[in-house]
Short mmCIF file of C-alpha atoms in Angstrom, two decimals:
data_model
loop_
_atom_site.label_atom_id
_atom_site.label_comp_id
_atom_site.label_asym_id
_atom_site.label_seq_id
_atom_site.Cartn_x
_atom_site.Cartn_y
_atom_site.Cartn_z
CA MET A 1 -6.64 -13.02 -14.52
CA VAL A 2 -2.91 -12.29 -14.60
CA GLN A 3 -1.12 -12.08 -11.24
CA VAL A 4 2.28 -10.40 -10.90
CA ALA A 5 4.40 -10.60 -7.75
CA VAL A 6 6.31 -7.42 -6.97
CA CYS A 7 9.13 -8.01 -4.52
CA GLY A 8 11.50 -5.63 -2.82
CA PRO A 9 12.99 -4.48 0.46
CA ALA A 10 11.05 -3.08 3.38
CA ALA A 11 13.98 -0.69 3.90
CA ALA A 12 13.81 0.83 0.41
CA THR A 13 15.40 3.93 -1.07
CA ASP A 14 13.36 6.85 -2.36
CA VAL A 15 14.10 5.76 -5.95
CA GLU A 16 12.95 2.21 -5.21
CA LEU A 17 9.75 3.50 -3.62
CA THR A 18 9.05 5.74 -6.62
CA HIS A 19 9.69 2.88 -9.04
CA ALA A 20 7.52 0.46 -7.03
CA ARG A 21 4.61 2.89 -6.90
CA ARG A 22 4.79 3.40 -10.68
CA VAL A 23 4.97 -0.36 -11.29
CA GLY A 24 1.81 -0.74 -9.20
CA GLU A 25 0.03 1.98 -11.18
CA LEU A 26 1.00 0.43 -14.51
CA LEU A 27 -0.05 -3.08 -13.47
CA ALA A 28 -3.43 -1.88 -12.18
CA GLU A 29 -4.06 0.11 -15.36
CA ARG A 30 -3.67 -3.18 -17.25
CA GLY A 31 -6.07 -5.08 -14.97
CA VAL A 32 -3.30 -7.17 -13.41
CA THR A 33 -3.64 -8.44 -9.84
CA VAL A 34 -0.63 -7.38 -7.77
CA LEU A 35 0.85 -9.81 -5.26
CA CYS A 36 3.26 -8.52 -2.63
CA GLY A 37 4.52 -9.32 0.84
CA GLY A 38 2.05 -6.97 2.51
CA GLY A 39 4.65 -5.05 4.53
CA GLY A 40 6.32 -1.66 4.27
CA GLY A 41 8.82 -0.25 1.79
CA VAL A 42 8.52 -1.55 -1.77
CA MET A 43 5.52 -3.66 -0.76
CA ALA A 44 3.58 -0.66 0.53
CA ALA A 45 4.62 1.50 -2.43
CA VAL A 46 3.50 -1.00 -5.08
CA ALA A 47 0.22 -1.51 -3.22
CA ALA A 48 -0.36 2.25 -3.00
CA GLY A 49 0.30 2.65 -6.71
CA ALA A 50 -2.03 -0.17 -7.69
CA ARG A 51 -4.79 0.90 -5.32
CA SER A 52 -4.57 4.50 -6.59
CA ARG A 53 -5.64 3.13 -9.97
CA GLY A 54 -8.39 0.88 -8.58
CA GLY A 55 -6.22 -2.25 -8.69
CA LEU A 56 -6.52 -5.47 -6.74
CA VAL A 57 -3.61 -6.14 -4.35
CA ILE A 58 -3.07 -9.36 -2.39
CA GLY A 59 -0.60 -9.28 0.50
CA VAL A 60 1.04 -12.60 1.38
CA ARG A 61 2.18 -12.05 4.98
CA PRO A 62 5.04 -13.95 6.63
CA ASP A 63 3.49 -13.61 10.10
CA ASP A 64 0.23 -14.33 11.88
CA GLY A 65 -1.20 -10.92 11.01
CA THR A 66 -0.71 -9.41 14.45
CA ALA A 67 2.89 -8.18 14.11
CA PRO A 68 3.34 -4.43 14.62
CA GLY A 69 4.93 -2.34 11.95
CA PRO A 70 4.12 -0.93 8.56
CA ALA A 71 1.62 -2.74 6.42
CA ALA A 72 0.65 -2.23 2.81
CA ASP A 73 -2.83 -1.03 1.84
CA VAL A 74 -3.90 -4.32 0.30
CA SER A 75 -7.29 -5.51 -0.92
CA ALA A 76 -6.91 -8.87 0.84
CA THR A 77 -4.32 -10.60 2.99
CA VAL A 78 -3.12 -14.19 3.04
CA VAL A 79 -1.68 -14.92 6.48
CA THR A 80 0.90 -17.72 6.25
CA ASN A 81 2.73 -17.59 9.63
CA MET A 82 5.61 -19.19 7.69
CA GLY A 83 8.27 -16.47 7.91
CA GLN A 84 10.35 -16.13 4.79
CA ALA A 85 9.02 -19.48 3.52
CA ARG A 86 6.04 -17.42 2.37
CA ASN A 87 8.29 -16.27 -0.50
CA ALA A 88 7.66 -19.62 -2.20
CA ILE A 89 3.89 -19.10 -1.97
CA LEU A 90 4.22 -15.61 -3.41
CA VAL A 91 6.35 -16.76 -6.35
CA TRP A 92 4.30 -19.87 -7.13
CA SER A 93 1.12 -17.77 -7.22
CA ALA A 94 2.54 -15.38 -9.84
CA ASP A 95 2.53 -15.34 -13.63
CA ALA A 96 5.60 -13.07 -13.51
CA VAL A 97 7.91 -11.58 -10.86
CA ILE A 98 9.27 -8.04 -10.74
CA ALA A 99 11.96 -7.28 -8.15
CA VAL A 100 12.37 -3.60 -7.30
CA GLY A 101 15.62 -3.00 -5.44
CA GLY A 102 17.58 -5.57 -3.52
CA SER A 103 17.73 -7.28 -0.14
CA TRP A 104 18.31 -10.84 1.06
CA GLY A 105 14.56 -11.52 1.03
CA THR A 106 14.25 -10.10 -2.48
CA VAL A 107 17.15 -12.22 -3.72
CA SER A 108 15.44 -15.32 -2.29
CA GLU A 109 12.25 -14.48 -4.20
CA VAL A 110 14.20 -13.98 -7.43
CA ALA A 111 16.04 -17.27 -6.88
CA LEU A 112 12.79 -19.14 -6.22
CA ALA A 113 11.24 -17.65 -9.36
CA MET A 114 14.25 -18.67 -11.45
CA ARG A 115 14.20 -22.20 -9.99
CA ARG A 116 10.48 -22.41 -10.71
CA GLY A 117 11.06 -21.51 -14.34
CA GLY A 118 8.50 -20.75 -17.01
CA ILE A 119 7.72 -17.19 -15.91
CA PRO A 120 9.37 -13.84 -16.63
CA VAL A 121 11.63 -12.58 -13.86
CA VAL A 122 12.59 -8.91 -14.05
CA ALA A 123 14.89 -6.81 -11.85
CA LEU A 124 14.37 -3.06 -11.70
CA GLY A 125 17.56 -1.86 -10.06
CA GLY A 126 18.77 -3.91 -7.14
CA TRP A 127 21.31 -6.67 -6.97
CA ARG A 128 22.91 -8.60 -9.83
CA ILE A 129 23.97 -12.20 -9.42
CA VAL A 130 27.37 -13.14 -10.86
CA ASP A 131 29.21 -16.46 -11.08
CA ALA A 132 32.68 -17.19 -9.66
CA THR A 133 34.35 -15.41 -12.59
CA GLY A 134 32.22 -12.29 -12.17
CA THR A 135 30.08 -13.03 -15.22
CA PRO A 136 26.39 -12.14 -14.78
CA VAL A 137 24.22 -15.22 -14.33
CA PRO A 138 21.70 -15.35 -17.19
CA GLY A 139 17.95 -15.49 -16.77
CA VAL A 140 16.86 -12.40 -14.88
CA ARG A 141 16.05 -9.51 -17.19
CA HIS A 142 17.50 -6.25 -15.84
CA VAL A 143 15.69 -3.01 -16.67
CA THR A 144 16.02 0.63 -15.64
CA THR A 145 12.45 1.97 -15.68
CA PRO A 146 9.02 0.81 -14.47
CA GLU A 147 7.77 0.98 -18.05
CA GLU A 148 10.54 -1.37 -19.20
CA ALA A 149 9.67 -3.75 -16.35
CA ILE A 150 6.05 -3.93 -17.48
CA GLY A 151 7.11 -4.40 -21.08
CA ALA A 152 9.49 -7.19 -20.10
CA ILE A 153 6.69 -9.26 -18.55
CA GLY A 154 4.44 -8.77 -21.55
CA VAL A 155 1.29 -7.32 -19.95
#
């Protein structure tokens, strides 16, 4: 079974939420297991999209599972109690990573996926990493639609 991590900010824009939900729908329609952080924002939107199409969603939580706040409608939860270190678990469990939008946590997941190597890493909107001269750093594939994101990971 193919597993795709979908990362993005808890404090997401309406466009990011719409894109994340559509990414979840498209992944579920292809029988892909969705991995996410299990919280609100992009995580909740991708989970809602996947679940609306009968998809399997695994939330990899940074806490002990008792923290208040929004939670995604996931099929199962992995409780790590590792804070943001859980990002490594999320990325290493994935066959591809799609980042929807940008935040410091999202950038860390993208960086971990690039350091891991060997898997597609796609950014749908969000931040772009540039070097000291302002030249975009190669590796992450930037797309503008959920459909392009799915196409870029080859599922």
